[in-house]
Short mmCIF file of C-alpha atoms (C1' of nucleotides) in Angstrom, two decimals:
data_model
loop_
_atom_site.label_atom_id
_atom_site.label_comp_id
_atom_site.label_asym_id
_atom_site.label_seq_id
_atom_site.Cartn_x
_atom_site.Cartn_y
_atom_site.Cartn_z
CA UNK A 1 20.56 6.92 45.54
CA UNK A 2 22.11 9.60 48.23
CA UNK A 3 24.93 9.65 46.48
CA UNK A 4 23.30 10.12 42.65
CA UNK A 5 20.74 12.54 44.66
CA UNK A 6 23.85 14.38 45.63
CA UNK A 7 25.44 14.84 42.04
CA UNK A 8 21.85 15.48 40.42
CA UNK A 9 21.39 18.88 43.33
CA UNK A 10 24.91 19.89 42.24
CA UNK A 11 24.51 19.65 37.98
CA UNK A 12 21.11 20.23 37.21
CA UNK A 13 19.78 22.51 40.43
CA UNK A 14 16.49 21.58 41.02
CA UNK A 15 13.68 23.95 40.41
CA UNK A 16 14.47 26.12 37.93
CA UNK A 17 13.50 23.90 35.10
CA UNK A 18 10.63 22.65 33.36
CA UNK A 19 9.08 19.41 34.64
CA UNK A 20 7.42 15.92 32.65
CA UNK A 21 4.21 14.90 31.83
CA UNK A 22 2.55 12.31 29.90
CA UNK A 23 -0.45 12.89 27.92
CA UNK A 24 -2.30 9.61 25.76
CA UNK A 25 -4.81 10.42 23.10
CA UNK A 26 -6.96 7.25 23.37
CA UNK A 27 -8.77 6.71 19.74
CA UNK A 28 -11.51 3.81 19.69
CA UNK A 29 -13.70 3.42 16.23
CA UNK A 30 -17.30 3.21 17.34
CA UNK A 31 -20.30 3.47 15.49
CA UNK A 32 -18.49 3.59 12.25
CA UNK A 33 -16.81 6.66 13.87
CA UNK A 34 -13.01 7.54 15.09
CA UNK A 35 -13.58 8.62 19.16
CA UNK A 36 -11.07 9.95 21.53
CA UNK A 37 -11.39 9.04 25.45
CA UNK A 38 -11.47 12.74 26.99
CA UNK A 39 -11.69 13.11 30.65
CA UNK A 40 -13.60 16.49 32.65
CA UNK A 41 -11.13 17.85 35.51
CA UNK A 42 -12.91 18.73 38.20
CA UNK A 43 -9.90 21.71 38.94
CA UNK A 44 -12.42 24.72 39.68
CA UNK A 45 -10.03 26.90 37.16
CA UNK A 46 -10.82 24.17 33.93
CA UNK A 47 -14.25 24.05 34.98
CA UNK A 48 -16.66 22.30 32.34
CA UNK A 49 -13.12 21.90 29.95
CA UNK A 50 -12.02 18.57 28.64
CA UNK A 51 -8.27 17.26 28.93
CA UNK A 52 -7.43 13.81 27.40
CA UNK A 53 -5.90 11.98 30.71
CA UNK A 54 -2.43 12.32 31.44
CA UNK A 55 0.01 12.42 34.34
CA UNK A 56 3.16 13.77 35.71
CA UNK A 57 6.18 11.28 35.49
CA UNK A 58 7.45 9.94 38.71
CA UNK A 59 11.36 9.76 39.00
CA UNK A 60 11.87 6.31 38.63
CA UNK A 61 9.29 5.83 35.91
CA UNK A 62 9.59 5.39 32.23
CA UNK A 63 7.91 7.69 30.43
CA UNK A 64 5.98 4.10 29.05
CA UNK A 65 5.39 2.93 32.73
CA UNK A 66 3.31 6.45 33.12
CA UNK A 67 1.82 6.08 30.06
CA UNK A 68 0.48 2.28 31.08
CA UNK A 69 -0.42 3.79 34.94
CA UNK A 70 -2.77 6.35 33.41
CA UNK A 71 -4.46 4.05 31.23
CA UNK A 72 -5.08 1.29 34.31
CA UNK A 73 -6.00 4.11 36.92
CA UNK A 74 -8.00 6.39 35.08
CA UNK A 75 -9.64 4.58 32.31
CA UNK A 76 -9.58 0.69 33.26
CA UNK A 77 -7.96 -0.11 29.86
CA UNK A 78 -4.67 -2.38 29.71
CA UNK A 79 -2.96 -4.01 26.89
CA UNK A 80 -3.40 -1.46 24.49
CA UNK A 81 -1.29 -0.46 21.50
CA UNK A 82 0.46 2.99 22.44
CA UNK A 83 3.45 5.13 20.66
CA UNK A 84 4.60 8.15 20.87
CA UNK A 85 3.29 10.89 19.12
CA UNK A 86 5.76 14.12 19.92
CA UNK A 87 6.17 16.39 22.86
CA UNK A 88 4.53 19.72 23.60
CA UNK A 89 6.23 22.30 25.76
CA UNK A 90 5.54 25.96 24.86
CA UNK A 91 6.27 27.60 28.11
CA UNK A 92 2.17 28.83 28.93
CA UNK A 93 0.89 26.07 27.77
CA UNK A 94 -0.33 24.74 31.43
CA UNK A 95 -1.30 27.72 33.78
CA UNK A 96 -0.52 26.39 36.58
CA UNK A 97 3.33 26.24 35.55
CA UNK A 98 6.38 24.83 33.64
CA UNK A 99 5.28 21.55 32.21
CA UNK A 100 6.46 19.73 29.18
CA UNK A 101 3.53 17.31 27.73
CA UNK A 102 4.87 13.83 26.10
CA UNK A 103 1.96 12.99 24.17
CA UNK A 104 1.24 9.43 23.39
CA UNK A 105 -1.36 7.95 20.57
CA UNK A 106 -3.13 5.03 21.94
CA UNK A 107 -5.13 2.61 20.03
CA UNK A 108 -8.44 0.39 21.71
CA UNK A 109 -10.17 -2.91 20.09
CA UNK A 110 -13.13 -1.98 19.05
CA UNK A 111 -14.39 -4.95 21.77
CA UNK A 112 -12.95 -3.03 24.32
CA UNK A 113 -15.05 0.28 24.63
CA UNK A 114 -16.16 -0.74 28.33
CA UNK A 115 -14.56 1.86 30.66
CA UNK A 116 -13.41 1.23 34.01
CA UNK A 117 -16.15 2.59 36.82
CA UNK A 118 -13.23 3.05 39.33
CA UNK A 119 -11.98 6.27 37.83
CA UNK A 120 -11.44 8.27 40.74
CA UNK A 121 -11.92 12.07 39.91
CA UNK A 122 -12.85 12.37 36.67
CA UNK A 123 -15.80 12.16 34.45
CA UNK A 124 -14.77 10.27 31.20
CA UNK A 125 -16.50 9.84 27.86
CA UNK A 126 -16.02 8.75 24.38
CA UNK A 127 -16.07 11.74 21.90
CA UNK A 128 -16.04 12.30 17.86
CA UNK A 129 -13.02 13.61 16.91
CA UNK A 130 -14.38 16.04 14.60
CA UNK A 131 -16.84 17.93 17.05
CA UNK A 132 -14.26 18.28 19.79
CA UNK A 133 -15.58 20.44 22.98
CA UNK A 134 -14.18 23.01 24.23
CA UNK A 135 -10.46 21.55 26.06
CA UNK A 136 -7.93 22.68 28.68
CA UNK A 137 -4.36 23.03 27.91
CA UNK A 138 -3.23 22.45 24.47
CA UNK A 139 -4.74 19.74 24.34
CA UNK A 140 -6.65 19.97 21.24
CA UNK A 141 -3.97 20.65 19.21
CA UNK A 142 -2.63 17.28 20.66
CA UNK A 143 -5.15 15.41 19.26
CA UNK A 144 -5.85 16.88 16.43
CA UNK A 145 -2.02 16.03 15.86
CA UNK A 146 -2.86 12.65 17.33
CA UNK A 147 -5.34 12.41 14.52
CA UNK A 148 -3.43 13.14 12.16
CA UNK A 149 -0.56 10.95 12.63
CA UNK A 150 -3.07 7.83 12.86
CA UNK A 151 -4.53 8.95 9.45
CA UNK A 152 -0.87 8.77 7.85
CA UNK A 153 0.09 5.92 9.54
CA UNK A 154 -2.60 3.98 8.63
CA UNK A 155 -1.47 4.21 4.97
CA UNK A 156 2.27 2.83 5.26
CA UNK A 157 1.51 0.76 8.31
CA UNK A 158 -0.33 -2.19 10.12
CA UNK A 159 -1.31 0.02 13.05
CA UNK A 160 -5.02 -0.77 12.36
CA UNK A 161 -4.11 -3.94 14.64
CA UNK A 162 -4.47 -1.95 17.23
CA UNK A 163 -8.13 -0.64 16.52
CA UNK A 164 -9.57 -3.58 15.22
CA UNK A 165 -10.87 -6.56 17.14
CA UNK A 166 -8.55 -10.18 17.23
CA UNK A 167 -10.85 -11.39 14.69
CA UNK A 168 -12.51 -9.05 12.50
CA UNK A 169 -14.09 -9.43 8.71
CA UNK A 170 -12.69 -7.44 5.68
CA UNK A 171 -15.68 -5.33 5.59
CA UNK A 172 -15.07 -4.89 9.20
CA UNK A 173 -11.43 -3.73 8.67
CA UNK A 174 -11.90 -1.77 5.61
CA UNK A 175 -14.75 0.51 7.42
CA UNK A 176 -12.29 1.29 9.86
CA UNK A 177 -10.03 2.20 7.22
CA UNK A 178 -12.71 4.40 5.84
CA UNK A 179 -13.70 5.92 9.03
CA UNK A 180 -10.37 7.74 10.19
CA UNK A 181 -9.14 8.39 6.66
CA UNK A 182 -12.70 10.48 5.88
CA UNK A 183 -13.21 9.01 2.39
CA UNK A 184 -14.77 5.55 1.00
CA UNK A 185 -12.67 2.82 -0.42
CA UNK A 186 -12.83 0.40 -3.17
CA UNK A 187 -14.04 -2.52 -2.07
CA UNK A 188 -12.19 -5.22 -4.48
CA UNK A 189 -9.10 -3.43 -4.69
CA UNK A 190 -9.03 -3.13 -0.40
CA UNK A 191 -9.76 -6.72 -0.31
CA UNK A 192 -7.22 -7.50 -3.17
CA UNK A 193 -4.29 -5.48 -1.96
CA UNK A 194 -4.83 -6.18 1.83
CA UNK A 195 -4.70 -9.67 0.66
CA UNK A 196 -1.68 -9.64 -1.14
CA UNK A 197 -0.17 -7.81 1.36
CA UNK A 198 0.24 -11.06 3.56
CA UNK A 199 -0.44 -9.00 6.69
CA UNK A 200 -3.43 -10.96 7.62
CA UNK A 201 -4.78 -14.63 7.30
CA UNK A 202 -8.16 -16.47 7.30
CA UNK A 203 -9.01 -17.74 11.29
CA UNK A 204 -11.47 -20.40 9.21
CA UNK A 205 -14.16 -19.54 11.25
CA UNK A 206 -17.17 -17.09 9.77
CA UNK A 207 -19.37 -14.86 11.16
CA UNK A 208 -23.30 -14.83 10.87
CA UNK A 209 -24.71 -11.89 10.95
CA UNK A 210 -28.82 -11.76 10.86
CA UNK A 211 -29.77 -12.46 7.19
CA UNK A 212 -26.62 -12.26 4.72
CA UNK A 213 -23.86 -14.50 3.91
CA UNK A 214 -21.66 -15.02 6.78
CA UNK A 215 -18.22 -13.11 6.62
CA UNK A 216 -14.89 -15.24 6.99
CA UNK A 217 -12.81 -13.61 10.21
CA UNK A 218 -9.25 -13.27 9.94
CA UNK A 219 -6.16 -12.22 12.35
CA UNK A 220 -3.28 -10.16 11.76
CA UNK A 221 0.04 -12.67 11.38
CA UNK A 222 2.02 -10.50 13.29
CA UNK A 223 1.31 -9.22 16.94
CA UNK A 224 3.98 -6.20 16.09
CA UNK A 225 2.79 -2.85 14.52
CA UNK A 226 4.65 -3.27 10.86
CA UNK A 227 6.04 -0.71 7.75
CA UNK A 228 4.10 -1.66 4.77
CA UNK A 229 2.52 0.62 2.03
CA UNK A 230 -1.34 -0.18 2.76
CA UNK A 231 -2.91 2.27 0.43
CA UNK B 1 4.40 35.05 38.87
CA UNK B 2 3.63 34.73 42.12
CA UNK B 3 0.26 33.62 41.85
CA UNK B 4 1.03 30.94 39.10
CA UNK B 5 4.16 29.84 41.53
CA UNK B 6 2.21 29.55 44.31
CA UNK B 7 -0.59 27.37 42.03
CA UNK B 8 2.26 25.33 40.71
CA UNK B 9 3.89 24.38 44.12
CA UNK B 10 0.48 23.31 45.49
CA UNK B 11 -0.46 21.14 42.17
CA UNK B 12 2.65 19.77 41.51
CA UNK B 13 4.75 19.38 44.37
CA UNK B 14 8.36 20.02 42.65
CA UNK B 15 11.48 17.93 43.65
CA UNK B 16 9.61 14.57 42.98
CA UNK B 17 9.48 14.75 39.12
CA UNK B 18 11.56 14.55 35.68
CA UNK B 19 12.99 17.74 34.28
CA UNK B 20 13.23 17.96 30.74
CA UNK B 21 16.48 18.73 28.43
CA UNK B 22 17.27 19.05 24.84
CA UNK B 23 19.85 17.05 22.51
CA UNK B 24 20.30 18.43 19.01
CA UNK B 25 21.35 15.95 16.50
CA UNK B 26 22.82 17.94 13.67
CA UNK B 27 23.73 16.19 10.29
CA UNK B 28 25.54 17.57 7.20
CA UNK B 29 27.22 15.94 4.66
CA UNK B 30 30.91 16.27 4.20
CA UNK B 31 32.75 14.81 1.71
CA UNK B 32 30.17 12.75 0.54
CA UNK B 33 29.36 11.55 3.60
CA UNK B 34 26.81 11.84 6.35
CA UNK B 35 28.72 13.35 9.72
CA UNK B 36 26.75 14.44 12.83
CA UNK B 37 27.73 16.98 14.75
CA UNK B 38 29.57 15.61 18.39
CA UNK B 39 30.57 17.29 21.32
CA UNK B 40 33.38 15.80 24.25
CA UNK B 41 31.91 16.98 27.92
CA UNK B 42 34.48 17.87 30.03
CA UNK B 43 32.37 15.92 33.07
CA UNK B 44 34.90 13.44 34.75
CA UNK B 45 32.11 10.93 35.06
CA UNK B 46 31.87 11.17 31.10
CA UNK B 47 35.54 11.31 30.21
CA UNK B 48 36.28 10.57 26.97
CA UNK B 49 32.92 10.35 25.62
CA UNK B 50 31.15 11.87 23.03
CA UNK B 51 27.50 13.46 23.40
CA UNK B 52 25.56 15.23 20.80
CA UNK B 53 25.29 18.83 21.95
CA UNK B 54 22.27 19.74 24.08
CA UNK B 55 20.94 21.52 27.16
CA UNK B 56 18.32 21.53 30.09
CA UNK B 57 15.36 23.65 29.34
CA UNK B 58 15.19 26.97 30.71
CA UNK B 59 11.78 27.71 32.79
CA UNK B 60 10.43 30.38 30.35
CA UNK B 61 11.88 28.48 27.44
CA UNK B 62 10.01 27.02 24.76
CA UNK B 63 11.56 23.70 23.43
CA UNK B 64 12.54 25.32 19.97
CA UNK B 65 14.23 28.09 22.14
CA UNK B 66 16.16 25.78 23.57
CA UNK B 67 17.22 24.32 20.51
CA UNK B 68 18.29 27.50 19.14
CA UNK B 69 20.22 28.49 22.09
CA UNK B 70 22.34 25.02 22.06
CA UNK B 71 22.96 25.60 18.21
CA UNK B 72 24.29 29.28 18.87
CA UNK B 73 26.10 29.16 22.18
CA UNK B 74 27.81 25.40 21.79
CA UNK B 75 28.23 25.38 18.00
CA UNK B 76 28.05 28.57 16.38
CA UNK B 77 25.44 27.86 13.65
CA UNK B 78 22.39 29.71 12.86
CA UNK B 79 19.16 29.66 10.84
CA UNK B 80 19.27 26.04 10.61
CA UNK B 81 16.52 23.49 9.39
CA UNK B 82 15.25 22.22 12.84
CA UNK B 83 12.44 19.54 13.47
CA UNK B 84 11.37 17.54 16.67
CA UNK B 85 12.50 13.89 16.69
CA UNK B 86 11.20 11.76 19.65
CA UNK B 87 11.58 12.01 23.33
CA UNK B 88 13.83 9.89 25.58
CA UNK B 89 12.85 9.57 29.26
CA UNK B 90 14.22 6.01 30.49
CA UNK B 91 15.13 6.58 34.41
CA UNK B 92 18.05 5.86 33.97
CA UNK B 93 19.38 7.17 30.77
CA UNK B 94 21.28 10.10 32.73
CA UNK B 95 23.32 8.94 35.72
CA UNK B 96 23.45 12.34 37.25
CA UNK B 97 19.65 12.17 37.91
CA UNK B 98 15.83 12.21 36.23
CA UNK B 99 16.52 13.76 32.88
CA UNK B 100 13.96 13.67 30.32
CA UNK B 101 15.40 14.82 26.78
CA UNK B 102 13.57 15.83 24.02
CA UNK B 103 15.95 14.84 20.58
CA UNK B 104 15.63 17.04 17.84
CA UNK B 105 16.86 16.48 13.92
CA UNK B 106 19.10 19.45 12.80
CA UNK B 107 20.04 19.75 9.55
CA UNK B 108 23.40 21.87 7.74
CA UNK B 109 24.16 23.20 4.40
CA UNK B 110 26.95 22.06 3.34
CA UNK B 111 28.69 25.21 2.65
CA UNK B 112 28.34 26.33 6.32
CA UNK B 113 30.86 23.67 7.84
CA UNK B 114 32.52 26.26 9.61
CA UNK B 115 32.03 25.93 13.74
CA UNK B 116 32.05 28.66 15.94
CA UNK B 117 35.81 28.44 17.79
CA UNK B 118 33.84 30.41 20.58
CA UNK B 119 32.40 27.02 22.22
CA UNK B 120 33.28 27.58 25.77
CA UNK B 121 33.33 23.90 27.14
CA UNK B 122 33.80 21.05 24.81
CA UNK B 123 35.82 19.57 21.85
CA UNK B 124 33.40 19.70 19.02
CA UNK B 125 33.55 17.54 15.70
CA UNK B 126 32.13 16.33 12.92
CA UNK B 127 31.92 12.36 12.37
CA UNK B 128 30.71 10.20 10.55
CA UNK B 129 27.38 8.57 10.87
CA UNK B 130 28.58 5.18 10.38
CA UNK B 131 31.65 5.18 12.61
CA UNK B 132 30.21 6.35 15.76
CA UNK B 133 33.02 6.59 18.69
CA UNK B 134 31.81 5.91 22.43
CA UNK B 135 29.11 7.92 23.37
CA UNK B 136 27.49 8.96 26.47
CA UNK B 137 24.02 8.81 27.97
CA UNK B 138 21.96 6.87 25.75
CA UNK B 139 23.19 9.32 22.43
CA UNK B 140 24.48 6.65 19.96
CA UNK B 141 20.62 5.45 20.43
CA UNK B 142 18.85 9.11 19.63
CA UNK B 143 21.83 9.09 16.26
CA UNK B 144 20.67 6.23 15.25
CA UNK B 145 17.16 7.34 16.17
CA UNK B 146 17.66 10.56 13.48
CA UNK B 147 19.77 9.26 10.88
CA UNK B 148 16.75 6.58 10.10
CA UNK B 149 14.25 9.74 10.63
CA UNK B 150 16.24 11.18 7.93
CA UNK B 151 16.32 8.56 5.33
CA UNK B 152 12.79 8.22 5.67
CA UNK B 153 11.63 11.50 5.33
CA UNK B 154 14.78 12.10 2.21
CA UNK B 155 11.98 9.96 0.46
CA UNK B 156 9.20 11.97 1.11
CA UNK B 157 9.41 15.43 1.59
CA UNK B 158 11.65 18.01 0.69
CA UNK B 159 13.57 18.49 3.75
CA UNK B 160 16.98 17.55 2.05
CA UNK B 161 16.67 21.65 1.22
CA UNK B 162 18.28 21.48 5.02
CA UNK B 163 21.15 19.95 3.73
CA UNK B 164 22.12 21.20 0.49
CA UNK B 165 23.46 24.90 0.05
CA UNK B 166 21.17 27.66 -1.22
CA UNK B 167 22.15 27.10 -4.60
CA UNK B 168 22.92 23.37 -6.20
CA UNK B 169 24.13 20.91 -9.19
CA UNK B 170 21.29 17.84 -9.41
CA UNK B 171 24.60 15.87 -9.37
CA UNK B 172 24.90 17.46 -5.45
CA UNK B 173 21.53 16.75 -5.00
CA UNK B 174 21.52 13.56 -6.13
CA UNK B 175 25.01 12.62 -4.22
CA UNK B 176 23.46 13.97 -0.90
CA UNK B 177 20.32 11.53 -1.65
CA UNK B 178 23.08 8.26 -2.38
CA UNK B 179 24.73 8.80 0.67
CA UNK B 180 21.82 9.36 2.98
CA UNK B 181 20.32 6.83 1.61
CA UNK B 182 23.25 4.84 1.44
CA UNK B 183 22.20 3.05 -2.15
CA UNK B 184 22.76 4.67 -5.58
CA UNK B 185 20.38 6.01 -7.58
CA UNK B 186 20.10 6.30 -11.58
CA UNK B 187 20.87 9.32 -12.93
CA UNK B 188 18.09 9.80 -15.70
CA UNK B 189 15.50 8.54 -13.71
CA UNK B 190 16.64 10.90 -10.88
CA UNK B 191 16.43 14.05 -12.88
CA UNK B 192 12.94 12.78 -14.31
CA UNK B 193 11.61 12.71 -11.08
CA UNK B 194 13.21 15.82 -9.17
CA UNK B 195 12.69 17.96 -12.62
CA UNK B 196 8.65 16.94 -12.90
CA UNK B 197 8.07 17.24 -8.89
CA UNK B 198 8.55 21.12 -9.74
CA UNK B 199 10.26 21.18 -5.76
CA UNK B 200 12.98 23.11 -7.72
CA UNK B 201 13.91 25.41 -10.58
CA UNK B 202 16.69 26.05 -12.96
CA UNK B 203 18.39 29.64 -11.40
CA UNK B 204 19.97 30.22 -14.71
CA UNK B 205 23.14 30.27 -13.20
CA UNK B 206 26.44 28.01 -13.94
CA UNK B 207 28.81 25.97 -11.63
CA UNK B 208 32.23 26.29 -13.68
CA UNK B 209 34.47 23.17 -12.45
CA UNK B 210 37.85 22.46 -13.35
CA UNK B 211 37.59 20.62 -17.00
CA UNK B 212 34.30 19.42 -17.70
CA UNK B 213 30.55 20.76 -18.99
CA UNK B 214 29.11 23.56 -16.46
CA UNK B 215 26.33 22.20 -14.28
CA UNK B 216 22.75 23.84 -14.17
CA UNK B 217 22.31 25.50 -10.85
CA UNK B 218 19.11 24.68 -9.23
CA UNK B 219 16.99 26.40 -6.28
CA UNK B 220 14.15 24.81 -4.27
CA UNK B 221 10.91 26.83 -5.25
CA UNK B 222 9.75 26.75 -1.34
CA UNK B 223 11.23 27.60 2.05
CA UNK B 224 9.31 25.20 4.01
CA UNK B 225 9.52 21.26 3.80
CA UNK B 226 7.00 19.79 1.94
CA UNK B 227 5.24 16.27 2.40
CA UNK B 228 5.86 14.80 -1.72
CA UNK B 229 7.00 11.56 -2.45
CA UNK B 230 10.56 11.97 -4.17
CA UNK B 231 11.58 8.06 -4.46
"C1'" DC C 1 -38.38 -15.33 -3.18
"C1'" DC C 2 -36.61 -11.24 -1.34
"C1'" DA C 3 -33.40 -8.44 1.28
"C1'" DA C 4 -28.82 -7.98 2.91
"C1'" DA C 5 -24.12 -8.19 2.86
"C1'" DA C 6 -20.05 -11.12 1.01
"C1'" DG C 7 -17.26 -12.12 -2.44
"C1'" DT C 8 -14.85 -11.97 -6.98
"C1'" DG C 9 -11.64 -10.15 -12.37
"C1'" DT C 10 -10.48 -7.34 -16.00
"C1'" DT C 11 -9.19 -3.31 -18.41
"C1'" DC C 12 -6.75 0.95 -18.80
"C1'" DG C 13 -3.71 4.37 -17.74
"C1'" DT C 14 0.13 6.00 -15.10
"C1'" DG C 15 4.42 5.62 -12.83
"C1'" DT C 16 8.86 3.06 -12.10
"C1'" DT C 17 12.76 0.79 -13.72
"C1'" DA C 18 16.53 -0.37 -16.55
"C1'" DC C 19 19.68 1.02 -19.71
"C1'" DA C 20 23.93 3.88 -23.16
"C1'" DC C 21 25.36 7.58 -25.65
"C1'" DC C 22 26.37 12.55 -27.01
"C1'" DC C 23 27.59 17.34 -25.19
"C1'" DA C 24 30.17 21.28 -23.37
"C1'" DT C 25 34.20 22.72 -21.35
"C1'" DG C 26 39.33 23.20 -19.77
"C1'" DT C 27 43.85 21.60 -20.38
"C1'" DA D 1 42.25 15.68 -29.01
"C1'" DC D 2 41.26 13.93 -24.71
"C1'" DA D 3 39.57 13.72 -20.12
"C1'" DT D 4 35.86 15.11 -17.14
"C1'" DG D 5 31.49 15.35 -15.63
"C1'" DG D 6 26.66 17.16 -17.59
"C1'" DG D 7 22.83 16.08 -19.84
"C1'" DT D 8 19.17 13.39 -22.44
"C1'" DG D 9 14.91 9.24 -24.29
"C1'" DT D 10 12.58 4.92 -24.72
"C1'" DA D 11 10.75 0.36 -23.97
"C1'" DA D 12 9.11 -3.21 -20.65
"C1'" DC D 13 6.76 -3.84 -16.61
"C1'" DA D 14 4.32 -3.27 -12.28
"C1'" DC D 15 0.94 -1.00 -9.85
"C1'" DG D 16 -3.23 1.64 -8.82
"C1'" DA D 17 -7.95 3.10 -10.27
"C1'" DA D 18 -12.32 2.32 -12.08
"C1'" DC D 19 -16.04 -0.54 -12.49
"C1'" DA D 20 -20.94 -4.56 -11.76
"C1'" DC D 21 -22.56 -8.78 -11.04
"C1'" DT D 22 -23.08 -13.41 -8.57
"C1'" DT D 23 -23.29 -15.92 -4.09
"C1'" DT D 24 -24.86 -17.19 0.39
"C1'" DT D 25 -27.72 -16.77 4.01
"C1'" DG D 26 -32.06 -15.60 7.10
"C1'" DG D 27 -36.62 -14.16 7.18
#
DNA sequence: CCAAAAGTGTTCGTGTTACACCCATGT
DNA sequence: ACATGGGTGTAACACGAACACTTTTGG
């Protein structure tokens, strides 16, 4: 370590470059809506502004392993689908100097919403991604970018793993669908092409709901987010 | 300046984080084949290894700045198609210390080969995609990384523009798709498909070759990359 | 028996693929 | 006249879009 600390002083001088951050846009689907998890600094200069939560790296961290500490310490999530979304660095974009923002998309269950109480400094709350409050940083543009790139993904890929519950019904999934794209779907050709897909199987078991026919559950086959053209 | 310094020293307590770079990863086809752009460092740690060409960020340096100023100073090629790629920030991906790089896809027209000979510090070359020498840092994963952003986007937008000259056979077009893409295409259905995209129109013009029917010349009706599906 | 949500097929039009010959030019 | 690469059409098929009624359950 002296000895790479040594090298690292001599190549890349130390302070006169721009340092790392992470930043995860955290979307959840609830009440038939796409939310992001935005978090209110309580830095007297971002007073009553929003920031999704986010961290500077540590040196020995992966820019994943800061990703994962953020969501545990300041939101009580864990095990959550997350991938990277694209990185953010105009110069001014954080006042209070030189950082570069790696922003991450995240994706919650929709059985996961509880937040962790133990967030230390922050207050935290689930908000509509189309009436956004006023927010610090870029950080709007970062989700609204976040937003974006869920939208397209969902189209060519089974990322809606990530946002749906272990077991969920077709009406279930395809109102999620309908919900971050911003338009309704068919409902036999969603069925019918989601089904020929492969993507997903029957779990066997149904679900009864008050007074309707009960709704067969099914699972994704694979635990791994996959390229397929969905719609 | 001083103010925000002062701000930035008390928030973020410098010395203890990841400072960001940038590695350009520029393609162009040559001889009907992709080639990426490689430079030799002159590091003894790194003898003998190739390293696409790239550079720490500058504190009042936007990311695309940076970008720009590698392309000019270590290869001698302007105005070029630029777009972000992903971000690489394993600990340990530099051994001289905490380097965050952000990776960015560059693209050449083919007629503008020709390097700058004013590179100060490094052999520079053009090789091919598919016959990658030894590389340093963790580059032969952030080629790999691009050449599969660029197939995939070939497919669906227009950003092969980057690639081909300003003016252009559809039998260059087409070539530059086949060897991306690595697969070759029909010819008929090809022109079908550019032709009623209208991403291009007839300039009137002629390319006169040796012995053999003049070829249309084409130009793309935009300047910007557009999001249509081509295949 | 009524309300509520689940489930199910067919038709039509459009887009994709596969495929082979004639054309314009230079030597 | 021949070699070289440019340019063109059609038929079979697959895929996506539009569309309405029956089934199962609980109250």
């Amino acid at each position: 370590m002296t000895k790479k600390t040594s090298r690292y002083k001599q190549k890349y001088a130390r302070g006169a470059h721009a340092i790392v951050a992470v930043d995860v846009v955290v979307f959840s689907v609830i009440n038939e809506e796409l939310h992001v998890l935005l978090t209110q600094t309580n830095k007297p200069e971002l007073k009553g502004l929003w920031a999704v939560p986010g961290a500077l790296v540590a040196p020995d961290e992966s820019l994943e392993e800061a990703v994962e500490r953020v969501l545990t310490t300041k939101t009580g999530l864990k095990n959550v689908l997350t991938e990277q979304l694209a990185t953010f660095g105009d110069p001014d974009r954080d006042p209070f100097g030189r950082v570069v923002s790696v922003a991450y998309l995240a994706l919650v269950h929709a059985d996961k919403h509880v937040l962790s109480t133990t967030h230390e400094y922050d207050a935290i709350a689930w908000v509509p991604v189309d009436r956004l409050p006023r927010m610090a940083y870029d950080h709007k543009k970062i989700v609204r970018a976040a937003a974006q790139r869920l939208r397209a993904k969902l189209t060519y890929s089974t990322i809606a793993r990530g946002i749906l519950p272990k077991e969920f019904t077709l009406t279930q999934m395809q109102t999620v669908y309908e919900h971050i794209l911003g338009h309704p779907l068919d409902k036999r050709n969603f069925r019918k092409k989601i089904l020929a897909l492969g993507i997903i199987e029957p779990t066997g078991k149904y679900y009864r709901q008050q007074r309707a026919r009960p709704a067969a559950l099914y699972r994704f086959r694979s635990t791994k987010t996959e390229i397929v053209d969905i719609l």
